[in-house]
Structures are given as structure tokens and as C-alpha cells.
PDB file of C-alpha atoms in Angstrom:
ATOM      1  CA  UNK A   3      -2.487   3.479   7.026  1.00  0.00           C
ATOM      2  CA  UNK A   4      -5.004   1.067   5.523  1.00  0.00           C
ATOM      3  CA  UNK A   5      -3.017  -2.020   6.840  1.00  0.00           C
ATOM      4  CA  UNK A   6      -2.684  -1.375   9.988  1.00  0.00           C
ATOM      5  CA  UNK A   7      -5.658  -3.060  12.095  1.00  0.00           C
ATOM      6  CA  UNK A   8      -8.569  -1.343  13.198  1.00  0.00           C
ATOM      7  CA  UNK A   9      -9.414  -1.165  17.121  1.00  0.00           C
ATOM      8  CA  UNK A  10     -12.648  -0.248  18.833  1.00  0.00           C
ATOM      9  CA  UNK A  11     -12.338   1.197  22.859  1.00  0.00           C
ATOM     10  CA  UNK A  12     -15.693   0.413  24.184  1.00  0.00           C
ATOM     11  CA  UNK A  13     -16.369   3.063  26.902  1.00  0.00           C
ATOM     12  CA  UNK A  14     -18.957   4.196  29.495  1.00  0.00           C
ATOM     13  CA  UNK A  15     -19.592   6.065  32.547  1.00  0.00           C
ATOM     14  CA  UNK A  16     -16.756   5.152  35.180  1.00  0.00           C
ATOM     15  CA  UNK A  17     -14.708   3.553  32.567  1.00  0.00           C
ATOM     16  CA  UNK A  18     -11.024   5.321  33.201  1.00  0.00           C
ATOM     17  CA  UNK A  19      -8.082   3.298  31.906  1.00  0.00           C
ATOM     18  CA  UNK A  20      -9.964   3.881  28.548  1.00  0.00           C
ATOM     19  CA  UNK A  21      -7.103   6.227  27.361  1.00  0.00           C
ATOM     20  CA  UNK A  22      -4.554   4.112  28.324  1.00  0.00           C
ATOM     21  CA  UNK A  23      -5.884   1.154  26.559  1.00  0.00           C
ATOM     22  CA  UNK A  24      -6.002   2.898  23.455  1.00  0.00           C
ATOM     23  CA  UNK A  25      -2.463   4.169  23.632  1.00  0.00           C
ATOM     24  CA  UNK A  26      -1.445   0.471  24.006  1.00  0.00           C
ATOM     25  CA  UNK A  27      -3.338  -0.278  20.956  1.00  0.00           C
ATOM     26  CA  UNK A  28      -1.549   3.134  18.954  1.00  0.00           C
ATOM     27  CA  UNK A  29       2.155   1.176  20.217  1.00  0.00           C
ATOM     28  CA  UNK A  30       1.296  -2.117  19.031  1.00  0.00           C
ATOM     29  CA  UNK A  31       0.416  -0.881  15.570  1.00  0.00           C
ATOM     30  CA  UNK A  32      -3.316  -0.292  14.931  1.00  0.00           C
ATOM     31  CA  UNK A  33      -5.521   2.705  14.560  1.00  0.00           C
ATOM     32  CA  UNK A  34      -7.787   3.340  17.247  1.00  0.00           C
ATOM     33  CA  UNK A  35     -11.254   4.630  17.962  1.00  0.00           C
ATOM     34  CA  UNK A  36     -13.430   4.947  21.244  1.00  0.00           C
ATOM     35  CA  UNK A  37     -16.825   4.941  21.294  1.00  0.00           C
ATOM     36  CA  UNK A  38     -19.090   5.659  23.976  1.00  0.00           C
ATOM     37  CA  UNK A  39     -21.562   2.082  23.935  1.00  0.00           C
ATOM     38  CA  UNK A  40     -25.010   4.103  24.096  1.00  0.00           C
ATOM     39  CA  UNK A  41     -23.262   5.612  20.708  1.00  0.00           C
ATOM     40  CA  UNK A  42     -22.700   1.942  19.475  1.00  0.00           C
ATOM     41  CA  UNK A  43     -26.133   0.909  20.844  1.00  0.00           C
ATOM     42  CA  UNK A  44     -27.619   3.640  18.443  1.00  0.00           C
ATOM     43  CA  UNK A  45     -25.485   2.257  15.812  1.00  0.00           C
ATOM     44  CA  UNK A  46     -23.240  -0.772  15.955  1.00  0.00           C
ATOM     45  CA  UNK A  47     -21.210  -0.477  12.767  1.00  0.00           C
ATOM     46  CA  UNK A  48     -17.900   0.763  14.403  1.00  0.00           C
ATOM     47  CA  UNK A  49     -18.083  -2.711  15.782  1.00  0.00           C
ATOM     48  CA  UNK A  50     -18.806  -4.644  12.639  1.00  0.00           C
ATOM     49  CA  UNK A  51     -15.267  -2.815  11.332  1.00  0.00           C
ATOM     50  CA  UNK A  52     -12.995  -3.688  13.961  1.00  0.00           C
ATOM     51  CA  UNK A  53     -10.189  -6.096  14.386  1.00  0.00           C
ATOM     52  CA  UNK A  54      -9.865  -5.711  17.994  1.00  0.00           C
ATOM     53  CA  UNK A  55     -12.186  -4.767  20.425  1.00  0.00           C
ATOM     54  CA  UNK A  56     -11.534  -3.108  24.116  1.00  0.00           C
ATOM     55  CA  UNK A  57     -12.944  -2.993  26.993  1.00  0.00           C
ATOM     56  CA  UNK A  58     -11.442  -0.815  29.266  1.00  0.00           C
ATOM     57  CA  UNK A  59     -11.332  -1.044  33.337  1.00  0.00           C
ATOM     58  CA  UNK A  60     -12.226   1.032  35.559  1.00  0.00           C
ATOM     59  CA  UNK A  61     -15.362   1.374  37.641  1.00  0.00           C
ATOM     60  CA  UNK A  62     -17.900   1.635  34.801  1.00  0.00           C
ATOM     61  CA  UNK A  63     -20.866   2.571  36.219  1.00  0.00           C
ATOM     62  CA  UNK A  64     -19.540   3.197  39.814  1.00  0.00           C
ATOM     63  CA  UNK A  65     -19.837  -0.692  40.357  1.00  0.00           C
ATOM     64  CA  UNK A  66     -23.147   0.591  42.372  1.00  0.00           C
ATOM     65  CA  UNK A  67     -24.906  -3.224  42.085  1.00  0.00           C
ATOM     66  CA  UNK A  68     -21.885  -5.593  40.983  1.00  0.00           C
ATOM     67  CA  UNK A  69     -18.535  -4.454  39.356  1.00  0.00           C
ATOM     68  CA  UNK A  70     -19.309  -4.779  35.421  1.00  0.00           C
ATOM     69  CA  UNK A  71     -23.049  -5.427  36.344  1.00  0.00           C
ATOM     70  CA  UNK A  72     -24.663  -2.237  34.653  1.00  0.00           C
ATOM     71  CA  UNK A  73     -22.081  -2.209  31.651  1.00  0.00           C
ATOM     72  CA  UNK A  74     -22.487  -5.894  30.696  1.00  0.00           C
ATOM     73  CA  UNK A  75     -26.261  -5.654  30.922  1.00  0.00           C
ATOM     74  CA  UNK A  76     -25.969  -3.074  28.333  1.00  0.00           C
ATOM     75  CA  UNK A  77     -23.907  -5.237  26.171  1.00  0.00           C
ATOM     76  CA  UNK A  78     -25.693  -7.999  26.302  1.00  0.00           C
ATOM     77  CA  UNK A  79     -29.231  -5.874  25.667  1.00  0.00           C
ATOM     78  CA  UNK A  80     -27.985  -3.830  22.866  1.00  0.00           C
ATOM     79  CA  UNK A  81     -24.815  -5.005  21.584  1.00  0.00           C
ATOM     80  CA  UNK A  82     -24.810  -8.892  22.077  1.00  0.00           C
ATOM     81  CA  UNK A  83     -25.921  -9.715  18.431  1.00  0.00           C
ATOM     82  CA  UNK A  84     -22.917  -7.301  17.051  1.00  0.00           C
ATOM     83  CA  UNK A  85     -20.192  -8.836  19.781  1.00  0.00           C
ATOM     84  CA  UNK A  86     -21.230 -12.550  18.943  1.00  0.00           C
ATOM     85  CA  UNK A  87     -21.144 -11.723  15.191  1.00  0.00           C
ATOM     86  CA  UNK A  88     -17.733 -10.021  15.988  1.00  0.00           C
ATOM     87  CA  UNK A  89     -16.471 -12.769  17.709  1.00  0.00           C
ATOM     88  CA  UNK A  90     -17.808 -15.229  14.848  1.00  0.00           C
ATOM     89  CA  UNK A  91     -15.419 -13.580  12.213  1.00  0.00           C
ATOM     90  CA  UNK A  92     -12.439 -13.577  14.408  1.00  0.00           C
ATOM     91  CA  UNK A  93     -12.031 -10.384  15.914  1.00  0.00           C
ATOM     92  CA  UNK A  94      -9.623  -9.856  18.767  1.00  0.00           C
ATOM     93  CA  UNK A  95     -11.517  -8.638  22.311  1.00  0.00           C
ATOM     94  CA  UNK A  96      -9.403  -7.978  25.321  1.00  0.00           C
ATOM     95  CA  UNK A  97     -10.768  -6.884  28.793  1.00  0.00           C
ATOM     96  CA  UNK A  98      -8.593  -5.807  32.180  1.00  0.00           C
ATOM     97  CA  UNK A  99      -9.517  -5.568  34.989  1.00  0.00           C
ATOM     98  CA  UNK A 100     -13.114  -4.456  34.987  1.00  0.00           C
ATOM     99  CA  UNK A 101     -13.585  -5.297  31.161  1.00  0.00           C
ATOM    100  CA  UNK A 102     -12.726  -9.045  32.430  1.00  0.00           C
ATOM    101  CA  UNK A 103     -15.412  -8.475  35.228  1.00  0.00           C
ATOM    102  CA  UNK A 104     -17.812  -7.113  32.125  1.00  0.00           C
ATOM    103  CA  UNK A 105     -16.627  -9.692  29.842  1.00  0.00           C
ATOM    104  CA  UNK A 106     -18.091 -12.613  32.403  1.00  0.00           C
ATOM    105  CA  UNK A 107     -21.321 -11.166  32.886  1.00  0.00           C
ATOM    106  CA  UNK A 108     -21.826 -10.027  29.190  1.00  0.00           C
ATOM    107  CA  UNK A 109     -21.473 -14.149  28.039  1.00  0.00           C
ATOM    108  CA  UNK A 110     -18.090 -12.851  26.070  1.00  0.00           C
ATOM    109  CA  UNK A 111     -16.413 -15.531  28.577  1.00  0.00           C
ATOM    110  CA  UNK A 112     -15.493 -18.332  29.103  1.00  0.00           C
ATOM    111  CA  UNK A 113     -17.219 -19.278  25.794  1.00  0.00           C
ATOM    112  CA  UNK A 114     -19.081 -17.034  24.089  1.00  0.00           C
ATOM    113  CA  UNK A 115     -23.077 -16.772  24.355  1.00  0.00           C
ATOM    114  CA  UNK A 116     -22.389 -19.984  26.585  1.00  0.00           C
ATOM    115  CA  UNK A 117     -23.727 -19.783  30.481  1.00  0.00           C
ATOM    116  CA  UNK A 118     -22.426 -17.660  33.097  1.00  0.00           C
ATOM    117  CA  UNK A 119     -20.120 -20.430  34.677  1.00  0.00           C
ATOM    118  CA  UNK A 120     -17.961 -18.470  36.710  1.00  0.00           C
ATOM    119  CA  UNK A 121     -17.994 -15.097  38.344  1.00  0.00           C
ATOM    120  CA  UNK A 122     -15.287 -12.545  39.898  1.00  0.00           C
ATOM    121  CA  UNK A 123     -16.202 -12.141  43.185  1.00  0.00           C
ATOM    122  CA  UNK A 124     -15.121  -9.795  46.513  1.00  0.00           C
ATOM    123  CA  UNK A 125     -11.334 -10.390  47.517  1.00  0.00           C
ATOM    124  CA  UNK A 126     -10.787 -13.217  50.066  1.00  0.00           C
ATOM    125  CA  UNK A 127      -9.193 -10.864  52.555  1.00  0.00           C
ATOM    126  CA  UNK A 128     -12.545  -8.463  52.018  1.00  0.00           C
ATOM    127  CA  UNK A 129     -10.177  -5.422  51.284  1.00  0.00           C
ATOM    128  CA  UNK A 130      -9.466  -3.233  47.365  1.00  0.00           C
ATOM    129  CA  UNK A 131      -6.336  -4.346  46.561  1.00  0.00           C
ATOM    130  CA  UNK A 132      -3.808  -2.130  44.996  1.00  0.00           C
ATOM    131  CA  UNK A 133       0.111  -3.235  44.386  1.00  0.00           C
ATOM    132  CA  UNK A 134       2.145  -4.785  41.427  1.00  0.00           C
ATOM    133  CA  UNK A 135       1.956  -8.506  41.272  1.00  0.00           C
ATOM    134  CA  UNK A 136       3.976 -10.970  39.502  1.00  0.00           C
ATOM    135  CA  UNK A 137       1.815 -13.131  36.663  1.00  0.00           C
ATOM    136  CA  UNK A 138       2.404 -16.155  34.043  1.00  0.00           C
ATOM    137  CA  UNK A 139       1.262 -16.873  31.321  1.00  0.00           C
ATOM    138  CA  UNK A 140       0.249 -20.642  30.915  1.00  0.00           C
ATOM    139  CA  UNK A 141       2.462 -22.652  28.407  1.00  0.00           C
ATOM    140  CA  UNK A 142      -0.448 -25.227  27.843  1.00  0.00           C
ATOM    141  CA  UNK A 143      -3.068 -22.056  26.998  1.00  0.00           C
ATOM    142  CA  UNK A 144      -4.635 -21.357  23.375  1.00  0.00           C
ATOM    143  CA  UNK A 145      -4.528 -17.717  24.589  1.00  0.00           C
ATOM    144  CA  UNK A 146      -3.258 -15.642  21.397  1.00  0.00           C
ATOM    145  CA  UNK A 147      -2.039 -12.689  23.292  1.00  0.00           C
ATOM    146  CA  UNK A 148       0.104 -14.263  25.183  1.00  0.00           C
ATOM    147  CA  UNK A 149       1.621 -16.615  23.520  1.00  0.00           C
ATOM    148  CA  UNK A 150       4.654 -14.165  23.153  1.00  0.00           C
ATOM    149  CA  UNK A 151       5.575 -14.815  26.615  1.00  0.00           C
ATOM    150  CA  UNK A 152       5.027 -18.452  26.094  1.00  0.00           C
ATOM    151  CA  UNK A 153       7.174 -18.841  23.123  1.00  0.00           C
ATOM    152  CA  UNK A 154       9.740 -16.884  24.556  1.00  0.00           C
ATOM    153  CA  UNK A 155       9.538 -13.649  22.321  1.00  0.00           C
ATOM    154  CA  UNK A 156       9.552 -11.833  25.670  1.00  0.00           C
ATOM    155  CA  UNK A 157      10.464 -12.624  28.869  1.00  0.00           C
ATOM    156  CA  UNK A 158       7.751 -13.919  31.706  1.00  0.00           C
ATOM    157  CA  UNK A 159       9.842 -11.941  34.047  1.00  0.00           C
ATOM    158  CA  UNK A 160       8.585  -8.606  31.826  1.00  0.00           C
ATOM    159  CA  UNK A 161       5.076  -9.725  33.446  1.00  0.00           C
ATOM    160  CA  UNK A 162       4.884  -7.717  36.558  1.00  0.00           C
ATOM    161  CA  UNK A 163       1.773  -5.780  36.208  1.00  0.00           C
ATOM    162  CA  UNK A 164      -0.422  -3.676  38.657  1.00  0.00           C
ATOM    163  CA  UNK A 165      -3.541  -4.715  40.140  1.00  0.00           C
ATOM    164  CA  UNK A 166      -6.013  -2.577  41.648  1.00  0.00           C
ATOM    165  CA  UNK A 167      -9.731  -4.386  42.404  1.00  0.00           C
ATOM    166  CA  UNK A 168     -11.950  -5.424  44.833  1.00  0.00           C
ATOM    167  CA  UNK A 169     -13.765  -8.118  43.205  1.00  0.00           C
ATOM    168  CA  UNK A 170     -11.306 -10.144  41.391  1.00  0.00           C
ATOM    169  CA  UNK A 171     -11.261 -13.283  42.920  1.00  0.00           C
ATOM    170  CA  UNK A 172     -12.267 -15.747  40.345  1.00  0.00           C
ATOM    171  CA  UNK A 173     -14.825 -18.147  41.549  1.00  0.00           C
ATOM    172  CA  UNK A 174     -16.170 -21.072  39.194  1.00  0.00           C
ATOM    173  CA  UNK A 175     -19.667 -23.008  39.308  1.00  0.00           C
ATOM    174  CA  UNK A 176     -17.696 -26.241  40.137  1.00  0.00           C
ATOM    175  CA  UNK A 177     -14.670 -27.969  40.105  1.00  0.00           C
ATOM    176  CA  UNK A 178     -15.772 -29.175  36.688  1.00  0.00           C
ATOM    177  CA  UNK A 179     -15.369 -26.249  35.113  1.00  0.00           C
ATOM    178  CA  UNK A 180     -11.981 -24.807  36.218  1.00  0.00           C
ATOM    179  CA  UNK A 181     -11.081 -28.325  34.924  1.00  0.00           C
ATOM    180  CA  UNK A 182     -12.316 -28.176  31.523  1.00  0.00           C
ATOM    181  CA  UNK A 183     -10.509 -24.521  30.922  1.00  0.00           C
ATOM    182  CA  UNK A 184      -7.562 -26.498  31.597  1.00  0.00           C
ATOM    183  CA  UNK A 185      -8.032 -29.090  29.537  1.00  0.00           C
ATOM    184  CA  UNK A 186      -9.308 -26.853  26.730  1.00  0.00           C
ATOM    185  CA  UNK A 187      -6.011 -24.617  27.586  1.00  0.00           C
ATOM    186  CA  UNK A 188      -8.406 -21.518  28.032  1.00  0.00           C
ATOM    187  CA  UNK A 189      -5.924 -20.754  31.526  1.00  0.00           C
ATOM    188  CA  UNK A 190      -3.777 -17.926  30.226  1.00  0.00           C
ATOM    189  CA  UNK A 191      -2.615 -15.834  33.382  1.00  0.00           C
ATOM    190  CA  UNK A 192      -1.760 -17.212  36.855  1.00  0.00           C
ATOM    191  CA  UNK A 193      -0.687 -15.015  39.789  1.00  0.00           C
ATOM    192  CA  UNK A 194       2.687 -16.253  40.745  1.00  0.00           C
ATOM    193  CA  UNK A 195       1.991 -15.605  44.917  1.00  0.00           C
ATOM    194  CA  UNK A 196      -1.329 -15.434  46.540  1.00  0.00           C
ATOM    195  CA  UNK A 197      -3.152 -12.279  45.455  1.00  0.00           C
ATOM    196  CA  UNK A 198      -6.882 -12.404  45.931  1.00  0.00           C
ATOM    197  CA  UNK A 199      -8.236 -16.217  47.205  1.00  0.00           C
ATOM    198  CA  UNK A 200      -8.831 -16.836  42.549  1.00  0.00           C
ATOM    199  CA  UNK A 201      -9.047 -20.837  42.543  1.00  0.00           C
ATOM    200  CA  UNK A 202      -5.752 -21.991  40.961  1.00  0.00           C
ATOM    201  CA  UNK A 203      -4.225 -18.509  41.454  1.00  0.00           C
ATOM    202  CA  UNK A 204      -6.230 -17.571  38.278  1.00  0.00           C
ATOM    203  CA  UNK A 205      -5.630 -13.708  36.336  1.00  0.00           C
ATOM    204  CA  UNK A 206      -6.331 -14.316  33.214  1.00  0.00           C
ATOM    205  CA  UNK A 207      -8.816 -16.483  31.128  1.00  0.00           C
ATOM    206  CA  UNK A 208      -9.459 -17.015  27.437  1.00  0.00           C
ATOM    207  CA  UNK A 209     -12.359 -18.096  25.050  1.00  0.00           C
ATOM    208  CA  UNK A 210     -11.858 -21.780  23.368  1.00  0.00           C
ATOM    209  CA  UNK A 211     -10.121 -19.702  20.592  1.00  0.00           C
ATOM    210  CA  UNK A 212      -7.772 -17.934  22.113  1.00  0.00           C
ATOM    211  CA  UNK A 213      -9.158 -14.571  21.127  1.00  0.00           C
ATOM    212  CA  UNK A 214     -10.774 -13.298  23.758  1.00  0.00           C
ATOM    213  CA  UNK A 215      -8.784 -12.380  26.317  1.00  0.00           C
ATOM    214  CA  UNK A 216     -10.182 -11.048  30.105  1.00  0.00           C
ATOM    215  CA  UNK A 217      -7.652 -10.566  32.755  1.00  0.00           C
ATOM    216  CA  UNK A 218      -7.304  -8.645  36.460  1.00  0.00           C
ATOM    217  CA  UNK A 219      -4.088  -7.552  36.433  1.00  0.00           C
ATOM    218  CA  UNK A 220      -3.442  -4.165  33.870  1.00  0.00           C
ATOM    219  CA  UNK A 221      -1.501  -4.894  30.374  1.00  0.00           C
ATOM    220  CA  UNK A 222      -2.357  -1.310  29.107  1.00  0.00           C
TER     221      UNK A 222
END
């Protein structure tokens, strides 16, 4: 029991994959606890143990001003000294869906603390999008959890994964920086067909590490 890794599920109101998120964590070999943040805001030490950190998607918060808006503000106000510091000693942090959209606003990504850069705006066809889509996982990216598919442990053709959002479309500040996360191989998911107008058919982006890992499409 002691060996296997420690994982943190960071939840809140809205938040509803939570429980699958955590099962995915129980397959893949860790132990698992979820937390409610105004819990970890009270006390943060759950997060100062883990080895991975979740955060779930959903619609935290009913997306009433932004989707992610109200939970990353809360991670940022209360938790943003523990999340750096986590991030700092290597821990793992992976966000679908609407813990990518959290993830952006929060400063987890693309670099963490740095500026917002990019953002994950409405759809380009204006509509919630629900189906299966097709993904791939970059073979130039840093991204640790998935270079699996990369190195051909599994197959890319295992990556057909459901997508349900209306604001996933990822938009950066300028070309300049969708060109630097290639160059620093921080480009870990692309759709393989048109899904929601993301420049460069974007899913899925990573920190410079490879650690932190937020992505639309649903892993869990």
C-alpha cells in the first residue's frame, strides 16, 4: 500500500466526472482521495502529500460567468501558493475537459504562474458539442502522459475519446505563442478532423515539463 502513489481529486460545485477520474486513478495504480477545494482552502496539506493531482470536468460552478472562471479564481486565491509549490517538487496534475478550462485560468498552464496566454473559448460553430472524436498525441511533445502512445506502448488508434463542451476551442494571444509550445514540444493532443475551430486542431497542452497535462477530450 505505501508504494503505490498518492492522488488528490480536486472537486467543487458542478464538478461531475469527479468519480470517474478517481476510478482511473484506482486502475492505474495509486490510492486516491477527493477533496472538496473550500476543504483544501481551510487546509492545504492533502495537497502538499500528493503525487498527482486532478481536476475533474464538469461544469464546476454552473460555468455561470466563464467555464472554469469561479473554480480557478478559487485556486488561484487560496490554493495557488500550495499548486505552485506542488508543481515545484514534481507532482503530476492532469485536467479534462473543464479542469483544462480551470487549469488556463488558474496560471497551472501553459507555464506555471506565467501569464494567461491563451484561453478556451465558445465553439466555432456556436453550438455544445457532444460525440467521440479521434485524437493524437504529438511525437515531438515533452508531455509525460502520453508518451505511451508516442512510444508505441499503446496504440494511437486506442485514442478515440468523447468530447462534450461548449467552450473548447483553444485560442492563443498570438501566433507567437502557439509557436513556442511547439518548439518547446508542450503540443500533446491534436484532434485528428475538425472538432471545434482550436488553432492547429489543438486538445491537449502541457507545461514545459511535461507534467501538467490539460486536455478537452475525456481520458477518465
Amino acid at each position: 500500500m505505501g508504494d503505490r502513489p498518492q492522488a488528490l481529486v480536486l472537486r467543487t460545485a458542478g464538478t461531475n466526472c469527479d468519480a470517474e477520474l478517481c476510478a482511473a486513478f484506482e486502475l492505474a495504480g495509486a490510492d486516491v482521495k477527493m477533496v472538496h477545494v473550500d476543504r483544501l482552502a481551510e487546509d492545504p496539506t492533502p495537497i502538499e502529500r500528493a503525487a498527482i493531482i486532478g481536476l475533474p470536468g464538469g461544469f464546476s460552478h454552473g460555468d455561470d460567468i466563464a467555464a472554469g472562471r469561479v473554480f480557478a479564481v478559487k485556486l488561484r486565491e487560496h490554493l495557488g501558493n500550495a499548486l505552485r509549490a506542488a508543481a515545484e517538487r514534481g507532482a503530476l496534475m492532469i485536467g479534462p475537459c473543464n479542469g483544462f478550462q480551470v487549469m488556463v485560468q488558474a496560471g497551472l498552464l501553459p507555464s506555471v504562474g506565467g501569464e494567461q496566454e491563451l484561453a478556451l473559448a465558445e465553439n466555432a460553430g456556436g453550438r455544445f458539442i457532444d460525440r467521440w472524436s479521434r485524437v493524437e498525441a504529438d511525437a515531438d511533445s515533452v508531455c509525460l502522459w502520453t508518451k505511451p502512445f508516442v512510444e508505441g506502448e499503446y496504440s494511437q488508434e486506442a485514442l478515440v475519446l468523447p468530447v462534450a463542451h461548449g467552450e473548447g476551442r483553444v485560442v492563443p494571444r498570438n501566433g507567437q505563442v502557439i509557436e513556442r509550445l511547439a518548439s518547446n514540444g508542450q503540443i500533446a493532443f491534436r484532434y485528428a478532423e475538425e472538432v471545434n475551430g482550436s488553432v492547429d486542431h489543438i486538445a491537449g497542452i502541457c507545461d514545459p515539463t511535461g507534467r501538467i497535462f490539460g486536455l478537452m477530450p475525456h481520458p477518465e
